[in-house]
Tab-separated table of C-alpha atoms in Angstrom:
chain	number	residue	atom	x	y	z
P	1	UNK	CA	8.189	0.878	19.023
P	2	UNK	CA	7.360	-2.658	17.993
P	3	UNK	CA	9.736	-4.239	15.506
P	4	UNK	CA	9.017	-6.994	13.013
P	5	UNK	CA	11.839	-8.663	11.160
P	6	UNK	CA	11.888	-10.910	8.117
P	7	UNK	CA	14.471	-13.344	6.905
P	8	UNK	CA	15.817	-13.569	4.341
P	9	UNK	CA	15.543	-10.089	2.867
P	10	UNK	CA	15.949	-11.547	-0.603
P	11	UNK	CA	16.170	-15.007	-2.106
P	12	UNK	CA	16.707	-16.420	-5.570
P	13	UNK	CA	15.711	-19.995	-6.240
P	14	UNK	CA	15.200	-22.403	-9.108
P	15	UNK	CA	11.770	-23.313	-10.360
P	16	UNK	CA	10.348	-26.306	-8.517
P	17	UNK	CA	12.158	-25.731	-5.250
P	18	UNK	CA	10.597	-24.608	-1.964
P	19	UNK	CA	11.461	-21.441	-0.114
P	20	UNK	CA	10.833	-20.592	3.528
P	21	UNK	CA	10.405	-17.015	4.737
P	22	UNK	CA	10.474	-16.168	8.441
P	23	UNK	CA	8.611	-13.359	10.176
P	24	UNK	CA	9.523	-12.506	13.759
P	25	UNK	CA	8.130	-10.030	16.245
P	26	UNK	CA	11.259	-8.937	18.089
P	27	UNK	CA	10.017	-7.161	21.181
P	28	UNK	CA	6.409	-8.220	21.517
P	29	UNK	CA	4.244	-11.290	21.195
P	30	UNK	CA	1.861	-11.808	18.327
P	31	UNK	CA	-0.819	-14.468	18.356
P	32	UNK	CA	-1.790	-13.317	14.889
P	33	UNK	CA	0.375	-12.320	11.947
P	34	UNK	CA	-0.546	-11.455	8.402
P	35	UNK	CA	1.154	-12.279	5.131
P	36	UNK	CA	0.957	-10.067	2.060
P	37	UNK	CA	2.400	-10.154	-1.410
P	38	UNK	CA	3.142	-7.153	-3.544
P	39	UNK	CA	3.832	-7.154	-7.272
P	40	UNK	CA	5.822	-4.300	-8.820
P	41	UNK	CA	3.966	-0.992	-8.709
P	42	UNK	CA	0.953	-2.638	-7.101
P	43	UNK	CA	-0.400	-2.515	-3.599
P	44	UNK	CA	-0.184	-5.104	-0.869
P	45	UNK	CA	-2.572	-8.016	-1.235
P	46	UNK	CA	-3.494	-9.910	1.908
P	47	UNK	CA	-2.741	-13.593	1.428
P	48	UNK	CA	-3.465	-15.163	4.775
P	49	UNK	CA	-3.846	-14.722	8.498
P	50	UNK	CA	-1.431	-16.761	10.573
P	51	UNK	CA	-2.737	-17.917	13.946
P	52	UNK	CA	-0.483	-19.202	16.707
P	53	UNK	CA	-1.354	-22.768	17.570
P	54	UNK	CA	-3.992	-23.222	14.883
P	55	UNK	CA	-4.454	-23.311	11.133
P	56	UNK	CA	-3.948	-20.262	9.007
P	57	UNK	CA	-6.876	-18.556	7.324
P	58	UNK	CA	-6.373	-17.944	3.614
P	59	UNK	CA	-7.918	-15.235	1.481
P	60	UNK	CA	-10.015	-16.250	-1.474
P	61	UNK	CA	-7.929	-17.366	-4.419
P	62	UNK	CA	-4.782	-18.133	-2.404
P	63	UNK	CA	-3.705	-21.786	-2.633
P	64	UNK	CA	-3.142	-23.064	0.868
P	65	UNK	CA	-1.205	-26.089	-0.378
P	66	UNK	CA	1.204	-23.862	-2.226
P	67	UNK	CA	1.697	-21.250	0.473
P	68	UNK	CA	2.195	-23.144	3.714
P	69	UNK	CA	1.987	-21.085	6.860
P	70	UNK	CA	3.151	-22.197	10.275
P	71	UNK	CA	2.825	-20.035	13.378
P	72	UNK	CA	5.030	-22.045	15.693
P	73	UNK	CA	5.384	-19.598	18.560
P	74	UNK	CA	4.173	-16.231	19.776
P	75	UNK	CA	7.027	-14.507	17.965
P	76	UNK	CA	7.504	-16.524	14.779
P	77	UNK	CA	5.459	-17.219	11.685
P	78	UNK	CA	6.835	-18.863	8.563
P	79	UNK	CA	5.619	-18.841	4.979
P	80	UNK	CA	6.828	-21.639	2.731
P	81	UNK	CA	6.346	-21.254	-0.985
P	82	UNK	CA	6.264	-24.826	-2.246
P	83	UNK	CA	7.302	-25.851	-5.752
P	84	UNK	CA	7.959	-22.234	-6.633
P	85	UNK	CA	7.465	-21.015	-10.183
P	86	UNK	CA	8.468	-17.751	-11.853
P	87	UNK	CA	4.971	-16.340	-11.367
P	88	UNK	CA	5.515	-16.626	-7.599
P	89	UNK	CA	8.266	-14.028	-7.843
P	90	UNK	CA	7.109	-11.152	-5.723
P	91	UNK	CA	7.738	-9.078	-2.623
P	92	UNK	CA	6.381	-10.847	0.452
P	93	UNK	CA	5.649	-8.798	3.554
P	94	UNK	CA	4.415	-9.838	6.972
P	95	UNK	CA	2.804	-7.783	9.687
P	96	UNK	CA	1.755	-8.172	13.288
P	97	UNK	CA	-0.818	-6.190	15.261
P	98	UNK	CA	0.299	-4.126	18.201
P	99	UNK	CA	-1.267	-4.047	21.630
P	100	UNK	CA	-5.012	-3.657	21.275
P	101	UNK	CA	-4.908	-4.951	17.731
P	102	UNK	CA	-5.298	-1.588	16.036
P	103	UNK	CA	-1.877	-0.779	14.684
P	104	UNK	CA	-0.052	-3.066	12.311
P	105	UNK	CA	3.711	-3.282	12.345
P	106	UNK	CA	5.218	-4.395	9.080
P	107	UNK	CA	8.360	-6.311	8.371
P	108	UNK	CA	10.861	-5.021	5.812
P	109	UNK	CA	9.774	-7.555	3.222
P	110	UNK	CA	11.389	-10.459	1.360
P	111	UNK	CA	12.081	-10.250	-2.350
P	112	UNK	CA	11.605	-13.680	-3.941
P	113	UNK	CA	12.880	-14.322	-7.452
P	114	UNK	CA	12.181	-17.692	-9.034
P	115	UNK	CA	14.271	-18.516	-12.074
X	1	UNK	CA	-17.844	-6.022	-1.493
X	2	UNK	CA	-15.156	-4.206	0.455
X	3	UNK	CA	-13.169	-1.812	-1.639
X	4	UNK	CA	-10.390	0.732	-1.166
X	5	UNK	CA	-9.560	3.102	-4.019
X	6	UNK	CA	-6.798	5.672	-4.057
X	7	UNK	CA	-6.339	8.590	-6.405
X	8	UNK	CA	-4.420	9.799	-8.182
X	9	UNK	CA	-2.204	6.833	-9.079
X	10	UNK	CA	0.769	9.124	-9.463
X	11	UNK	CA	1.429	12.724	-8.533
X	12	UNK	CA	4.331	14.977	-9.396
X	13	UNK	CA	4.713	18.169	-7.391
X	14	UNK	CA	7.202	20.975	-7.321
X	15	UNK	CA	8.869	21.453	-3.985
X	16	UNK	CA	6.576	23.638	-1.900
X	17	UNK	CA	3.482	22.876	-3.993
X	18	UNK	CA	0.775	21.618	-1.631
X	19	UNK	CA	-1.738	18.954	-2.675
X	20	UNK	CA	-4.020	16.183	-1.420
X	21	UNK	CA	-4.246	12.431	-1.906
X	22	UNK	CA	-7.606	10.693	-1.776
X	23	UNK	CA	-8.677	7.330	-0.373
X	24	UNK	CA	-12.267	6.229	-0.948
X	25	UNK	CA	-13.569	3.164	0.802
X	26	UNK	CA	-16.561	0.920	1.171
X	27	UNK	CA	-16.155	-1.605	3.937
X	28	UNK	CA	-18.391	-3.268	6.446
X	29	UNK	CA	-17.374	-3.122	10.066
X	30	UNK	CA	-14.628	-0.516	9.728
X	31	UNK	CA	-12.336	-0.483	12.754
X	32	UNK	CA	-9.937	2.096	11.444
X	33	UNK	CA	-8.355	3.726	8.420
X	34	UNK	CA	-4.591	3.826	8.184
X	35	UNK	CA	-2.091	5.747	6.131
X	36	UNK	CA	1.340	4.322	5.417
X	37	UNK	CA	4.371	5.487	3.532
X	38	UNK	CA	6.339	2.947	1.512
X	39	UNK	CA	9.758	3.497	0.020
X	40	UNK	CA	10.924	1.211	-2.815
X	41	UNK	CA	11.948	-2.257	-1.630
X	42	UNK	CA	10.825	-1.652	1.942
X	43	UNK	CA	7.848	-2.472	4.120
X	44	UNK	CA	5.176	0.133	4.853
X	45	UNK	CA	5.928	2.732	7.496
X	46	UNK	CA	3.046	3.796	9.719
X	47	UNK	CA	1.854	7.397	9.468
X	48	UNK	CA	-1.668	7.800	10.882
X	49	UNK	CA	-4.707	5.985	12.179
X	50	UNK	CA	-8.188	7.501	11.951
X	51	UNK	CA	-11.138	5.894	13.672
X	52	UNK	CA	-14.173	8.107	13.220
X	53	UNK	CA	-15.589	10.608	10.741
X	54	UNK	CA	-14.414	14.126	11.447
X	55	UNK	CA	-11.151	13.023	12.959
X	56	UNK	CA	-7.937	14.749	11.863
X	57	UNK	CA	-4.294	14.018	12.602
X	58	UNK	CA	-1.127	15.903	11.731
X	59	UNK	CA	2.527	15.108	11.547
X	60	UNK	CA	5.012	17.606	10.178
X	61	UNK	CA	3.894	18.425	6.628
X	62	UNK	CA	1.170	15.764	6.557
X	63	UNK	CA	-2.424	15.975	7.704
X	64	UNK	CA	-4.972	13.172	7.440
X	65	UNK	CA	-8.729	13.616	7.570
X	66	UNK	CA	-11.614	11.157	7.540
X	67	UNK	CA	-15.247	11.229	6.449
X	68	UNK	CA	-17.724	8.356	6.282
X	69	UNK	CA	-16.678	7.508	2.753
X	70	UNK	CA	-13.178	8.826	2.206
X	71	UNK	CA	-9.956	10.044	3.691
X	72	UNK	CA	-7.559	12.699	2.501
X	73	UNK	CA	-3.855	13.003	3.073
X	74	UNK	CA	-2.890	16.646	2.715
X	75	UNK	CA	0.730	17.464	2.024
X	76	UNK	CA	1.750	21.034	2.766
X	77	UNK	CA	4.877	22.503	1.166
X	78	UNK	CA	6.335	19.101	0.306
X	79	UNK	CA	10.049	18.428	0.101
X	80	UNK	CA	11.896	15.938	-2.134
X	81	UNK	CA	12.281	13.576	0.836
X	82	UNK	CA	8.496	13.223	0.900
X	83	UNK	CA	8.715	11.312	-2.370
X	84	UNK	CA	7.338	7.815	-1.762
X	85	UNK	CA	4.254	5.707	-2.330
X	86	UNK	CA	1.468	6.511	0.111
X	87	UNK	CA	-0.831	3.648	0.968
X	88	UNK	CA	-4.254	3.771	2.525
X	89	UNK	CA	-5.596	0.709	4.330
X	90	UNK	CA	-8.844	-0.132	6.081
X	91	UNK	CA	-8.998	-2.436	9.040
X	92	UNK	CA	-11.986	-4.685	9.523
X	93	UNK	CA	-13.121	-6.603	12.550
X	94	UNK	CA	-10.689	-9.506	12.819
X	95	UNK	CA	-7.786	-7.096	12.303
X	96	UNK	CA	-7.251	-7.835	8.610
X	97	UNK	CA	-5.966	-4.910	6.623
X	98	UNK	CA	-7.019	-4.220	3.048
X	99	UNK	CA	-4.882	-1.817	1.096
X	100	UNK	CA	-5.591	0.589	-1.719
X	101	UNK	CA	-3.376	0.633	-4.773
X	102	UNK	CA	-1.364	3.579	-3.513
X	103	UNK	CA	-0.356	6.991	-4.799
X	104	UNK	CA	3.194	7.390	-6.024
X	105	UNK	CA	4.339	10.866	-5.065
X	106	UNK	CA	7.344	12.544	-6.635
X	107	UNK	CA	8.466	15.931	-5.332
X	108	UNK	CA	10.771	17.762	-7.693
X	109	UNK	CA	13.378	20.143	-6.245
């Protein structure tokens, strides 16, 4: 089956610094990837759609200048949380659609803690 | 406005006690309804996809059904290893997924 990886699996940073999270499709190509965030005991909230070779599409209420998304290749999308603050602490998960675009394959998630 | 609502929020069952989880949805342009299992600190794990009303799918102790307004995940004779959060998601045209808030299932030995 299709595998999506994320790196790092967890990160702790100081307030005001920037953090980059990578999402890779390991055995398939993905022209589109999705980024979600999940707060404790809450469901996944779609943040943005990452498009290879073009700008990301952000969901309403998500600051595009704070959450920078770059889809540099058919197997890699990155999410950079700029000037992170404690309220950005969350579980960030990416996904990529399988062949035909129906199934979604999820990464294992990245736990971000901002001190 | 598109909406996905799951109930109950939490469910505690004795081992072997069958039950059902509900996912109600209102969405325009539904491409599919998905069920996922999520263990703490991990990404969602795919269980089922349902595309049209009347469709049913089964896998071991789980069975998913779909109507025009809701989906049920039936759990038959659950075991402690079935304890997890079960997420329902709807897929719209454009492939975006919108998730419900999940049902946290605990199966007590």
